[in-house]
mmCIF file of C-alpha atoms in Angstrom:
data_model
loop_
_atom_site.group_PDB
_atom_site.id
_atom_site.type_symbol
_atom_site.label_atom_id
_atom_site.label_comp_id
_atom_site.label_asym_id
_atom_site.label_seq_id
_atom_site.Cartn_x
_atom_site.Cartn_y
_atom_site.Cartn_z
ATOM 1 C CA MET E 1 11.150 122.219 47.366
ATOM 2 C CA ARG E 2 11.336 118.655 46.050
ATOM 3 C CA ALA E 3 8.486 117.263 43.975
ATOM 4 C CA LEU E 4 7.657 114.419 41.578
ATOM 5 C CA THR E 5 7.358 115.842 38.062
ATOM 6 C CA TYR E 6 6.313 114.504 34.658
ATOM 7 C CA HIS E 7 8.775 114.426 31.763
ATOM 8 C CA GLY E 8 6.936 112.227 29.254
ATOM 9 C CA SER E 9 5.419 108.780 29.055
ATOM 10 C CA ASN E 10 6.895 106.478 31.729
ATOM 11 C CA ASP E 11 9.347 109.207 32.758
ATOM 12 C CA VAL E 12 8.823 110.879 36.146
ATOM 13 C CA ARG E 13 11.552 112.443 38.275
ATOM 14 C CA VAL E 14 11.948 114.087 41.646
ATOM 15 C CA ASP E 15 13.125 117.619 40.903
ATOM 16 C CA THR E 16 13.753 120.825 42.791
ATOM 17 C CA VAL E 17 10.945 123.231 41.910
ATOM 18 C CA PRO E 18 9.794 126.642 43.199
ATOM 19 C CA ASP E 19 7.998 126.650 46.546
ATOM 20 C CA PRO E 20 4.232 127.244 46.323
ATOM 21 C CA VAL E 21 2.850 130.505 47.695
ATOM 22 C CA ILE E 22 -0.517 131.850 48.779
ATOM 23 C CA GLN E 23 -2.271 133.183 45.645
ATOM 24 C CA GLU E 24 -5.865 133.688 46.762
ATOM 25 C CA VAL E 25 -7.383 134.854 50.030
ATOM 26 C CA ASP E 26 -8.856 131.409 50.715
ATOM 27 C CA ASP E 27 -5.700 129.381 49.917
ATOM 28 C CA ILE E 28 -3.711 127.423 52.451
ATOM 29 C CA LEU E 29 -0.133 126.173 52.258
ATOM 30 C CA LEU E 30 0.351 122.597 53.422
ATOM 31 C CA LYS E 31 3.492 120.793 54.553
ATOM 32 C CA VAL E 32 2.981 117.256 53.255
ATOM 33 C CA THR E 33 3.560 114.448 55.759
ATOM 34 C CA ALA E 34 2.303 111.585 53.579
ATOM 35 C CA THR E 35 1.181 111.122 50.002
ATOM 36 C CA ALA E 36 0.400 108.112 47.829
ATOM 37 C CA ILE E 37 0.550 106.843 44.279
ATOM 38 C CA CYS E 38 -2.956 106.209 42.975
ATOM 39 C CA GLY E 39 -4.010 103.874 40.193
ATOM 40 C CA SER E 40 -5.280 106.963 38.378
ATOM 41 C CA ASP E 41 -1.743 108.383 38.516
ATOM 42 C CA LEU E 42 -0.663 105.479 36.331
ATOM 43 C CA HIS E 43 -2.895 106.789 33.533
ATOM 44 C CA LEU E 44 -0.868 110.005 33.671
ATOM 45 C CA TYR E 45 2.412 108.123 34.007
ATOM 46 C CA ARG E 46 1.668 106.093 30.869
ATOM 47 C CA GLY E 47 0.843 109.228 28.885
ATOM 48 C CA LYS E 48 -2.835 108.376 28.533
ATOM 49 C CA ILE E 49 -4.396 111.602 29.859
ATOM 50 C CA PRO E 50 -4.580 114.628 27.508
ATOM 51 C CA ALA E 51 -3.115 118.004 28.473
ATOM 52 C CA THR E 52 -0.448 116.555 30.773
ATOM 53 C CA GLU E 53 2.628 118.748 30.381
ATOM 54 C CA SER E 54 6.310 118.348 31.152
ATOM 55 C CA GLY E 55 7.023 119.604 34.651
ATOM 56 C CA ASP E 56 3.540 118.937 35.995
ATOM 57 C CA ILE E 57 3.527 117.806 39.640
ATOM 58 C CA PHE E 58 1.466 114.654 40.183
ATOM 59 C CA GLY E 59 -0.389 113.446 43.241
ATOM 60 C CA HIS E 60 -3.949 113.790 44.515
ATOM 61 C CA GLU E 61 -3.799 111.643 47.664
ATOM 62 C CA PHE E 62 -2.037 113.596 50.396
ATOM 63 C CA MET E 63 -2.240 115.042 53.886
ATOM 64 C CA GLY E 64 -0.133 117.151 56.179
ATOM 65 C CA ILE E 65 0.188 120.137 58.503
ATOM 66 C CA VAL E 66 -1.201 123.582 57.680
ATOM 67 C CA GLU E 67 1.737 126.015 57.361
ATOM 68 C CA GLU E 68 0.021 129.226 56.319
ATOM 69 C CA VAL E 69 -3.514 130.396 55.536
ATOM 70 C CA GLY E 70 -5.009 133.135 53.381
ATOM 71 C CA SER E 71 -6.742 136.112 54.979
ATOM 72 C CA GLN E 72 -10.248 134.668 54.495
ATOM 73 C CA VAL E 73 -9.596 131.110 55.681
ATOM 74 C CA THR E 74 -11.643 130.496 58.816
ATOM 75 C CA THR E 75 -11.983 126.701 59.140
ATOM 76 C CA VAL E 76 -8.344 125.747 59.691
ATOM 77 C CA LYS E 77 -5.264 127.416 61.147
ATOM 78 C CA PRO E 78 -1.495 126.873 61.068
ATOM 79 C CA GLY E 79 -0.591 123.694 62.915
ATOM 80 C CA ASP E 80 -3.794 121.840 62.086
ATOM 81 C CA ARG E 81 -3.387 118.304 60.776
ATOM 82 C CA VAL E 82 -5.583 117.783 57.724
ATOM 83 C CA VAL E 83 -6.393 115.401 54.881
ATOM 84 C CA ILE E 84 -6.968 117.050 51.506
ATOM 85 C CA PRO E 85 -9.775 115.756 49.234
ATOM 86 C CA PHE E 86 -8.566 115.266 45.672
ATOM 87 C CA VAL E 87 -11.628 117.175 44.413
ATOM 88 C CA ILE E 88 -11.235 120.957 44.623
ATOM 89 C CA ALA E 89 -14.680 122.395 45.338
ATOM 90 C CA CYS E 90 -15.844 125.922 46.142
ATOM 91 C CA GLY E 91 -18.589 124.892 48.568
ATOM 92 C CA SER E 92 -21.070 127.507 47.365
ATOM 93 C CA CYS E 93 -22.029 126.867 43.714
ATOM 94 C CA PHE E 94 -25.222 125.074 42.591
ATOM 95 C CA PHE E 95 -23.622 121.623 42.668
ATOM 96 C CA CYS E 96 -21.705 122.068 45.907
ATOM 97 C CA GLN E 97 -24.958 123.077 47.595
ATOM 98 C CA LEU E 98 -26.296 119.667 46.500
ATOM 99 C CA ASP E 99 -23.210 117.974 48.018
ATOM 100 C CA GLN E 100 -22.156 117.056 44.466
ATOM 101 C CA PHE E 101 -18.663 118.421 45.011
ATOM 102 C CA ALA E 102 -17.058 116.678 42.017
ATOM 103 C CA ALA E 103 -19.385 118.682 39.772
ATOM 104 C CA CYS E 104 -18.279 122.046 41.190
ATOM 105 C CA GLU E 105 -18.680 124.559 38.388
ATOM 106 C CA THR E 106 -16.220 127.237 39.533
ATOM 107 C CA THR E 107 -12.811 125.639 40.177
ATOM 108 C CA ASN E 108 -11.865 124.230 36.757
ATOM 109 C CA THR E 109 -11.550 126.860 34.065
ATOM 110 C CA GLY E 110 -9.500 124.802 31.630
ATOM 111 C CA ARG E 111 -11.560 121.876 30.328
ATOM 112 C CA GLY E 112 -13.743 123.624 27.745
ATOM 113 C CA ALA E 113 -10.868 125.746 26.455
ATOM 114 C CA ILE E 114 -8.544 122.756 26.069
ATOM 115 C CA LEU E 115 -11.164 120.732 24.186
ATOM 116 C CA ASN E 116 -12.211 123.809 22.135
ATOM 117 C CA LYS E 117 -15.811 123.319 23.225
ATOM 118 C CA LYS E 118 -17.146 126.187 25.289
ATOM 119 C CA SER E 119 -20.359 124.300 26.016
ATOM 120 C CA ILE E 120 -18.650 121.508 27.985
ATOM 121 C CA PRO E 121 -19.485 121.870 31.698
ATOM 122 C CA PRO E 122 -16.160 121.911 33.528
ATOM 123 C CA GLY E 123 -16.642 119.736 36.625
ATOM 124 C CA ALA E 124 -14.322 120.297 39.568
ATOM 125 C CA ALA E 125 -10.600 120.825 39.323
ATOM 126 C CA LEU E 126 -8.458 117.977 40.671
ATOM 127 C CA PHE E 127 -5.016 118.074 42.240
ATOM 128 C CA GLY E 128 -2.165 116.921 40.027
ATOM 129 C CA PHE E 129 -4.293 115.516 37.221
ATOM 130 C CA SER E 130 -3.497 117.349 33.984
ATOM 131 C CA HIS E 131 -4.578 120.733 32.697
ATOM 132 C CA LEU E 132 -7.839 119.155 31.572
ATOM 133 C CA TYR E 133 -8.701 119.157 35.276
ATOM 134 C CA GLY E 134 -7.360 122.580 36.101
ATOM 135 C CA GLY E 135 -3.577 122.158 36.015
ATOM 136 C CA ILE E 136 -3.343 122.450 39.823
ATOM 137 C CA PRO E 137 0.038 121.151 41.125
ATOM 138 C CA GLY E 138 -0.351 117.947 43.084
ATOM 139 C CA GLY E 139 0.690 116.552 46.421
ATOM 140 C CA GLN E 140 3.661 114.314 45.623
ATOM 141 C CA ALA E 141 5.777 117.127 46.935
ATOM 142 C CA GLU E 142 7.104 118.635 50.147
ATOM 143 C CA TYR E 143 4.599 121.512 50.086
ATOM 144 C CA VAL E 144 1.307 122.172 48.298
ATOM 145 C CA ARG E 145 -0.867 125.184 47.690
ATOM 146 C CA VAL E 146 -4.437 124.137 48.488
ATOM 147 C CA PRO E 147 -7.173 126.322 46.946
ATOM 148 C CA LYS E 148 -10.588 126.663 48.602
ATOM 149 C CA GLY E 149 -9.203 126.250 52.088
ATOM 150 C CA ASN E 150 -12.626 126.593 53.726
ATOM 151 C CA THR E 151 -14.123 123.668 51.815
ATOM 152 C CA GLY E 152 -11.447 121.033 51.256
ATOM 153 C CA PRO E 153 -9.100 120.484 54.228
ATOM 154 C CA PHE E 154 -10.527 117.954 56.687
ATOM 155 C CA LYS E 155 -9.122 117.949 60.213
ATOM 156 C CA VAL E 156 -8.112 114.551 61.607
ATOM 157 C CA PRO E 157 -7.206 113.608 65.191
ATOM 158 C CA GLY E 158 -3.613 113.207 66.233
ATOM 159 C CA THR E 159 -4.434 109.838 67.784
ATOM 160 C CA LEU E 160 -4.659 108.240 64.331
ATOM 161 C CA SER E 161 -1.555 107.605 62.244
ATOM 162 C CA ASP E 162 -1.154 109.039 58.749
ATOM 163 C CA ASP E 163 -1.536 105.533 57.335
ATOM 164 C CA LYS E 164 -5.017 105.195 58.845
ATOM 165 C CA VAL E 165 -6.421 108.468 57.511
ATOM 166 C CA LEU E 166 -4.441 109.237 54.339
ATOM 167 C CA PHE E 167 -6.857 107.360 52.098
ATOM 168 C CA LEU E 168 -9.688 109.670 53.126
ATOM 169 C CA SER E 169 -8.203 111.905 50.423
ATOM 170 C CA ASP E 170 -9.450 109.655 47.605
ATOM 171 C CA ILE E 171 -9.558 105.878 47.461
ATOM 172 C CA LEU E 172 -11.596 105.221 50.604
ATOM 173 C CA PRO E 173 -14.440 107.637 49.766
ATOM 174 C CA THR E 174 -14.177 106.498 46.131
ATOM 175 C CA ALA E 175 -14.675 102.889 47.208
ATOM 176 C CA TRP E 176 -17.451 103.917 49.611
ATOM 177 C CA GLN E 177 -19.323 105.872 46.929
ATOM 178 C CA ALA E 178 -18.865 102.965 44.498
ATOM 179 C CA VAL E 179 -20.457 100.532 46.957
ATOM 180 C CA LEU E 180 -23.281 102.918 47.854
ATOM 181 C CA ASN E 181 -23.931 103.530 44.154
ATOM 182 C CA SER E 182 -24.140 99.781 43.513
ATOM 183 C CA GLY E 183 -27.201 99.598 45.730
ATOM 184 C CA VAL E 184 -26.044 96.571 47.721
ATOM 185 C CA GLY E 185 -26.483 95.934 51.420
ATOM 186 C CA GLN E 186 -27.240 93.286 54.008
ATOM 187 C CA GLY E 187 -27.526 89.832 52.427
ATOM 188 C CA SER E 188 -26.957 90.943 48.844
ATOM 189 C CA SER E 189 -24.363 89.952 46.243
ATOM 190 C CA LEU E 190 -21.699 92.050 44.528
ATOM 191 C CA ALA E 191 -19.082 91.572 41.818
ATOM 192 C CA ILE E 192 -16.000 93.801 41.769
ATOM 193 C CA TYR E 193 -13.907 93.968 38.622
ATOM 194 C CA GLY E 194 -10.384 95.049 39.567
ATOM 195 C CA ALA E 195 -8.412 94.118 42.682
ATOM 196 C CA GLY E 196 -6.428 97.329 42.866
ATOM 197 C CA PRO E 197 -6.662 99.679 45.855
ATOM 198 C CA VAL E 198 -10.188 100.912 45.050
ATOM 199 C CA GLY E 199 -11.411 97.380 44.366
ATOM 200 C CA LEU E 200 -9.921 96.100 47.625
ATOM 201 C CA LEU E 201 -11.384 98.923 49.701
ATOM 202 C CA SER E 202 -14.721 98.423 47.938
ATOM 203 C CA ALA E 203 -14.664 94.847 49.249
ATOM 204 C CA ALA E 204 -13.873 96.149 52.745
ATOM 205 C CA CYS E 205 -16.781 98.620 52.618
ATOM 206 C CA ALA E 206 -19.162 96.011 51.220
ATOM 207 C CA ARG E 207 -18.294 93.580 54.016
ATOM 208 C CA MET E 208 -18.921 96.280 56.604
ATOM 209 C CA LEU E 209 -22.378 96.866 55.077
ATOM 210 C CA GLY E 210 -23.238 93.182 55.316
ATOM 211 C CA VAL E 211 -22.941 92.100 51.691
ATOM 212 C CA GLU E 212 -23.191 88.310 51.768
ATOM 213 C CA LYS E 213 -21.306 87.242 48.635
ATOM 214 C CA ILE E 214 -18.521 89.179 46.897
ATOM 215 C CA PHE E 215 -16.873 88.089 43.656
ATOM 216 C CA MET E 216 -13.611 89.736 42.632
ATOM 217 C CA VAL E 217 -12.146 89.578 39.121
ATOM 218 C CA ASP E 218 -8.515 90.372 38.322
ATOM 219 C CA HIS E 219 -5.506 88.723 36.722
ATOM 220 C CA HIS E 220 -2.915 89.284 39.446
ATOM 221 C CA ALA E 221 -2.969 86.145 41.548
ATOM 222 C CA TYR E 222 -1.330 87.783 44.583
ATOM 223 C CA ARG E 223 -4.004 90.495 44.739
ATOM 224 C CA LEU E 224 -6.799 87.971 44.452
ATOM 225 C CA ALA E 225 -5.228 85.826 47.165
ATOM 226 C CA TYR E 226 -5.009 88.856 49.473
ATOM 227 C CA ALA E 227 -8.632 89.812 48.778
ATOM 228 C CA GLN E 228 -9.773 86.268 49.471
ATOM 229 C CA SER E 229 -7.904 85.956 52.765
ATOM 230 C CA THR E 230 -8.688 89.485 53.995
ATOM 231 C CA TYR E 231 -12.218 90.159 52.746
ATOM 232 C CA GLY E 232 -13.516 86.673 51.982
ATOM 233 C CA VAL E 233 -14.119 87.306 48.283
ATOM 234 C CA ILE E 234 -14.623 84.602 45.688
ATOM 235 C CA PRO E 235 -11.613 85.169 43.396
ATOM 236 C CA ILE E 236 -11.764 84.812 39.608
ATOM 237 C CA ASN E 237 -8.580 85.124 37.552
ATOM 238 C CA PHE E 238 -9.483 86.208 34.036
ATOM 239 C CA ASP E 239 -6.186 84.845 32.705
ATOM 240 C CA GLU E 240 -7.627 81.439 33.561
ATOM 241 C CA ASP E 241 -11.321 82.168 32.966
ATOM 242 C CA ASP E 242 -12.199 83.920 29.718
ATOM 243 C CA ASP E 243 -15.794 84.649 30.796
ATOM 244 C CA PRO E 244 -15.887 85.619 34.481
ATOM 245 C CA ALA E 245 -19.449 86.919 34.135
ATOM 246 C CA ASP E 246 -20.691 83.455 33.213
ATOM 247 C CA THR E 247 -18.855 81.964 36.192
ATOM 248 C CA ILE E 248 -20.386 84.593 38.483
ATOM 249 C CA ILE E 249 -23.924 84.057 37.198
ATOM 250 C CA LYS E 250 -23.704 80.298 37.798
ATOM 251 C CA GLN E 251 -22.950 80.960 41.474
ATOM 252 C CA THR E 252 -25.857 83.346 42.170
ATOM 253 C CA ARG E 253 -29.408 82.608 43.276
ATOM 254 C CA GLY E 254 -31.482 81.347 40.356
ATOM 255 C CA MET E 255 -28.529 82.052 38.064
ATOM 256 C CA ARG E 256 -29.842 85.621 37.845
ATOM 257 C CA GLY E 257 -26.543 87.446 38.357
ATOM 258 C CA VAL E 258 -25.318 89.664 41.173
ATOM 259 C CA ASP E 259 -27.379 92.488 42.673
ATOM 260 C CA GLY E 260 -24.705 95.056 41.927
ATOM 261 C CA VAL E 261 -21.376 95.260 40.137
ATOM 262 C CA ILE E 262 -18.435 97.653 40.419
ATOM 263 C CA ASP E 263 -16.078 98.457 37.530
ATOM 264 C CA ALA E 264 -12.908 99.458 39.373
ATOM 265 C CA VAL E 265 -10.772 98.901 36.249
ATOM 266 C CA GLY E 266 -11.682 101.670 33.812
ATOM 267 C CA PHE E 267 -10.503 102.530 30.350
ATOM 268 C CA GLU E 268 -7.173 100.689 30.358
ATOM 269 C CA ALA E 269 -8.761 97.253 30.722
ATOM 270 C CA LYS E 270 -7.115 94.677 28.489
ATOM 271 C CA GLY E 271 -9.505 94.525 25.546
ATOM 272 C CA SER E 272 -9.935 92.713 22.265
ATOM 273 C CA THR E 273 -7.629 92.916 19.263
ATOM 274 C CA THR E 274 -10.131 95.275 17.632
ATOM 275 C CA GLU E 275 -10.083 97.587 20.638
ATOM 276 C CA THR E 276 -6.280 97.563 20.731
ATOM 277 C CA ILE E 277 -6.143 98.596 17.069
ATOM 278 C CA LEU E 278 -8.787 101.301 17.508
ATOM 279 C CA ALA E 279 -6.967 102.710 20.547
ATOM 280 C CA THR E 280 -3.634 102.704 18.699
ATOM 281 C CA LEU E 281 -5.234 104.606 15.818
ATOM 282 C CA LYS E 282 -6.824 106.957 18.383
ATOM 283 C CA LEU E 283 -10.291 106.085 17.064
ATOM 284 C CA GLU E 284 -11.360 104.915 20.496
ATOM 285 C CA GLY E 285 -10.615 106.391 23.914
ATOM 286 C CA SER E 286 -11.376 103.449 26.192
ATOM 287 C CA SER E 287 -11.527 99.683 26.260
ATOM 288 C CA GLY E 288 -15.003 98.403 27.002
ATOM 289 C CA LYS E 289 -13.944 94.928 28.144
ATOM 290 C CA ALA E 290 -14.587 95.411 31.864
ATOM 291 C CA LEU E 291 -17.808 97.319 31.282
ATOM 292 C CA ARG E 292 -19.202 94.599 28.999
ATOM 293 C CA GLN E 293 -18.434 92.031 31.672
ATOM 294 C CA CYS E 294 -20.220 94.141 34.287
ATOM 295 C CA ILE E 295 -23.320 94.425 32.119
ATOM 296 C CA ALA E 296 -23.313 90.640 31.675
ATOM 297 C CA ALA E 297 -22.709 89.749 35.340
ATOM 298 C CA VAL E 298 -25.384 91.909 36.993
ATOM 299 C CA ARG E 299 -28.987 90.726 37.328
ATOM 300 C CA ARG E 300 -31.968 92.358 35.658
ATOM 301 C CA GLY E 301 -32.804 95.609 37.398
ATOM 302 C CA GLY E 302 -29.358 95.705 38.970
ATOM 303 C CA VAL E 303 -26.844 98.521 39.206
ATOM 304 C CA VAL E 304 -23.515 99.017 37.418
ATOM 305 C CA SER E 305 -21.317 101.307 39.526
ATOM 306 C CA VAL E 306 -18.280 102.779 37.752
ATOM 307 C CA PRO E 307 -15.552 104.443 39.819
ATOM 308 C CA GLY E 308 -12.918 103.462 37.201
ATOM 309 C CA VAL E 309 -11.801 106.301 34.926
ATOM 310 C CA TYR E 310 -13.086 106.334 31.329
ATOM 311 C CA ALA E 311 -12.355 108.659 28.445
ATOM 312 C CA GLY E 312 -13.842 109.187 25.005
ATOM 313 C CA PHE E 313 -15.654 106.547 22.973
ATOM 314 C CA ILE E 314 -16.087 102.867 23.852
ATOM 315 C CA HIS E 315 -16.287 100.073 21.297
ATOM 316 C CA GLY E 316 -19.068 97.506 21.877
ATOM 317 C CA PHE E 317 -20.903 99.201 24.749
ATOM 318 C CA LEU E 318 -23.875 96.754 24.471
ATOM 319 C CA PHE E 319 -26.454 99.422 25.189
ATOM 320 C CA GLY E 320 -29.212 97.116 23.955
ATOM 321 C CA ASP E 321 -28.326 94.518 26.583
ATOM 322 C CA ALA E 322 -28.330 97.193 29.279
ATOM 323 C CA PHE E 323 -31.746 98.409 28.133
ATOM 324 C CA ASP E 324 -33.186 94.885 27.964
ATOM 325 C CA LYS E 325 -31.994 94.137 31.502
ATOM 326 C CA GLY E 326 -33.282 97.454 32.862
ATOM 327 C CA LEU E 327 -29.933 98.382 34.349
ATOM 328 C CA THR E 328 -29.036 101.520 36.251
ATOM 329 C CA PHE E 329 -25.579 103.072 35.763
ATOM 330 C CA LYS E 330 -23.996 105.290 38.417
ATOM 331 C CA MET E 331 -20.554 106.699 37.826
ATOM 332 C CA GLY E 332 -18.198 109.649 38.006
ATOM 333 C CA GLN E 333 -15.657 111.341 40.209
ATOM 334 C CA THR E 334 -16.173 111.067 43.954
ATOM 335 C CA HIS E 335 -17.966 113.686 46.046
ATOM 336 C CA VAL E 336 -15.256 113.248 48.666
ATOM 337 C CA GLN E 337 -16.224 115.978 51.107
ATOM 338 C CA ARG E 338 -19.715 114.477 51.563
ATOM 339 C CA TYR E 339 -18.416 111.235 53.070
ATOM 340 C CA LEU E 340 -15.463 112.234 55.249
ATOM 341 C CA PRO E 341 -17.109 112.626 58.689
ATOM 342 C CA GLU E 342 -18.861 109.252 58.449
ATOM 343 C CA LEU E 343 -15.790 107.427 57.147
ATOM 344 C CA LEU E 344 -13.599 108.897 59.884
ATOM 345 C CA GLU E 345 -16.037 107.472 62.440
ATOM 346 C CA HIS E 346 -15.725 104.021 60.866
ATOM 347 C CA ILE E 347 -11.915 104.257 61.026
ATOM 348 C CA GLU E 348 -11.971 105.412 64.652
ATOM 349 C CA SER E 349 -14.291 102.559 65.626
ATOM 350 C CA GLY E 350 -12.094 100.002 63.869
ATOM 351 C CA ALA E 351 -14.841 98.996 61.414
ATOM 352 C CA LEU E 352 -12.587 100.051 58.543
ATOM 353 C CA ALA E 353 -8.805 99.603 58.393
ATOM 354 C CA PRO E 354 -7.792 101.090 55.029
ATOM 355 C CA GLU E 355 -4.092 101.023 55.940
ATOM 356 C CA ALA E 356 -4.125 97.218 55.600
ATOM 357 C CA ILE E 357 -3.626 97.463 51.829
ATOM 358 C CA ILE E 358 -0.290 99.322 52.131
ATOM 359 C CA THR E 359 2.693 97.259 50.995
ATOM 360 C CA HIS E 360 5.381 99.873 50.264
ATOM 361 C CA ARG E 361 6.435 102.919 52.271
ATOM 362 C CA MET E 362 9.113 104.922 50.460
ATOM 363 C CA SER E 363 10.880 108.250 50.593
ATOM 364 C CA LEU E 364 9.550 110.948 48.270
ATOM 365 C CA GLU E 365 13.043 110.933 46.742
ATOM 366 C CA ASP E 366 12.374 107.360 45.560
ATOM 367 C CA ALA E 367 9.012 108.195 43.992
ATOM 368 C CA ALA E 368 10.105 107.335 40.441
ATOM 369 C CA GLU E 369 11.035 103.843 41.598
ATOM 370 C CA GLY E 370 7.712 103.636 43.412
ATOM 371 C CA TYR E 371 5.898 104.324 40.153
ATOM 372 C CA LYS E 372 7.794 101.544 38.398
ATOM 373 C CA ILE E 373 7.050 99.049 41.153
ATOM 374 C CA PHE E 374 3.351 99.941 41.234
ATOM 375 C CA ASP E 375 2.996 100.054 37.445
ATOM 376 C CA LYS E 376 4.676 96.672 36.889
ATOM 377 C CA LYS E 377 3.024 95.060 39.949
ATOM 378 C CA GLN E 378 6.454 94.113 41.288
ATOM 379 C CA GLU E 379 7.125 92.862 44.812
ATOM 380 C CA GLU E 380 3.409 92.016 45.199
ATOM 381 C CA CYS E 381 2.684 95.740 45.369
ATOM 382 C CA ARG E 382 -0.794 96.837 46.400
ATOM 383 C CA LYS E 383 -0.221 100.441 47.485
ATOM 384 C CA VAL E 384 2.763 102.803 47.701
ATOM 385 C CA ILE E 385 3.028 105.545 50.334
ATOM 386 C CA LEU E 386 5.574 108.330 49.861
ATOM 387 C CA VAL E 387 6.940 110.238 52.855
ATOM 388 C CA PRO E 388 8.797 113.541 52.344
ATOM 389 C CA GLY E 389 11.936 113.650 54.448
ATOM 390 C CA MET E 390 12.148 109.902 54.963
ATOM 391 C CA SER E 391 15.565 108.487 54.187
ATOM 392 C CA SER E 392 15.758 105.742 51.592
ATOM 393 C CA ALA E 393 17.442 103.543 54.167
ATOM 394 C CA THR E 394 14.324 103.447 56.356
ATOM 395 C CA ALA E 395 11.846 102.780 53.524
ATOM 396 C CA THR E 396 9.899 99.509 53.589
#
């Protein structure tokens, strides 16, 4: 089959690789009909995630048609159309029974061994996201082996296009969990740092929940303009405003700050000179620029919600400020399976239209070019969809 594979920093290629096969009794084989490039994939693409090896197949946002099932798969059958959550969960362990699927303790056997620390709880395996997260081949491919076929695959109706339901695999539930974690609702205020796909869908979810005032901080003018026109956010370009938090506070009731804040940027935020040096010397794993801004922008007793990926140590965390303000932090990978039925209802009713953020639809064969466009923010790119079998001539 054809698949997008890693060959080193900023070097991905579509190669011919062996077809996947059923390995366990609860596996399924999926024929991919649509997949996407996620902002998290760019961390891999840039060589920022440990234990990413040459030949690894990327991709954790995908859907398709069930081709084959293992002998103990009972929830889906060949021919079913399904979306695959990026989190691989067993459905039966302590955490899965709590609906905390991203903390599944059975599917990722690699993390502790790779870090040489047996005491590190593994968390769930993820599709196409390094051997630190299980080394499971991803979905930017023609076919995928999907473990835990009774827990992950989520059936979707044929009346909805792939574009409408594809993001149930990751960025829509990630945005939804981020907004729920922020504690906002009818009449409240929210700041979102990052106008990428998760930030944009967070704004969409917040609007649906009745959030009154949404600030969005980014430095790509075209993304901010889209967010303003589509979701009614108050845009702040940090290339033009060196202290967005101060600007946000001045526009909130009593200059207290927003009720909740979402860090949809993560560890590759453009930080200070000190942070750049520390990262280069590998003395620091993440930039704390966005997180410091979030701590500053939120009101006392507010919530900092962090769906953005972080790794290792952070310089200048400002824990004292967080303590003084009595802040709550909620963060981590998304418990995707928990939210899918409700989110599908919102899509079917028209309350959510996640497909609106798509700007590029390309053939899987052009995936390497798709990565370049998304990484460099060319052609006003917001989101790239890859379609196996599509000819380059019909791509948009």
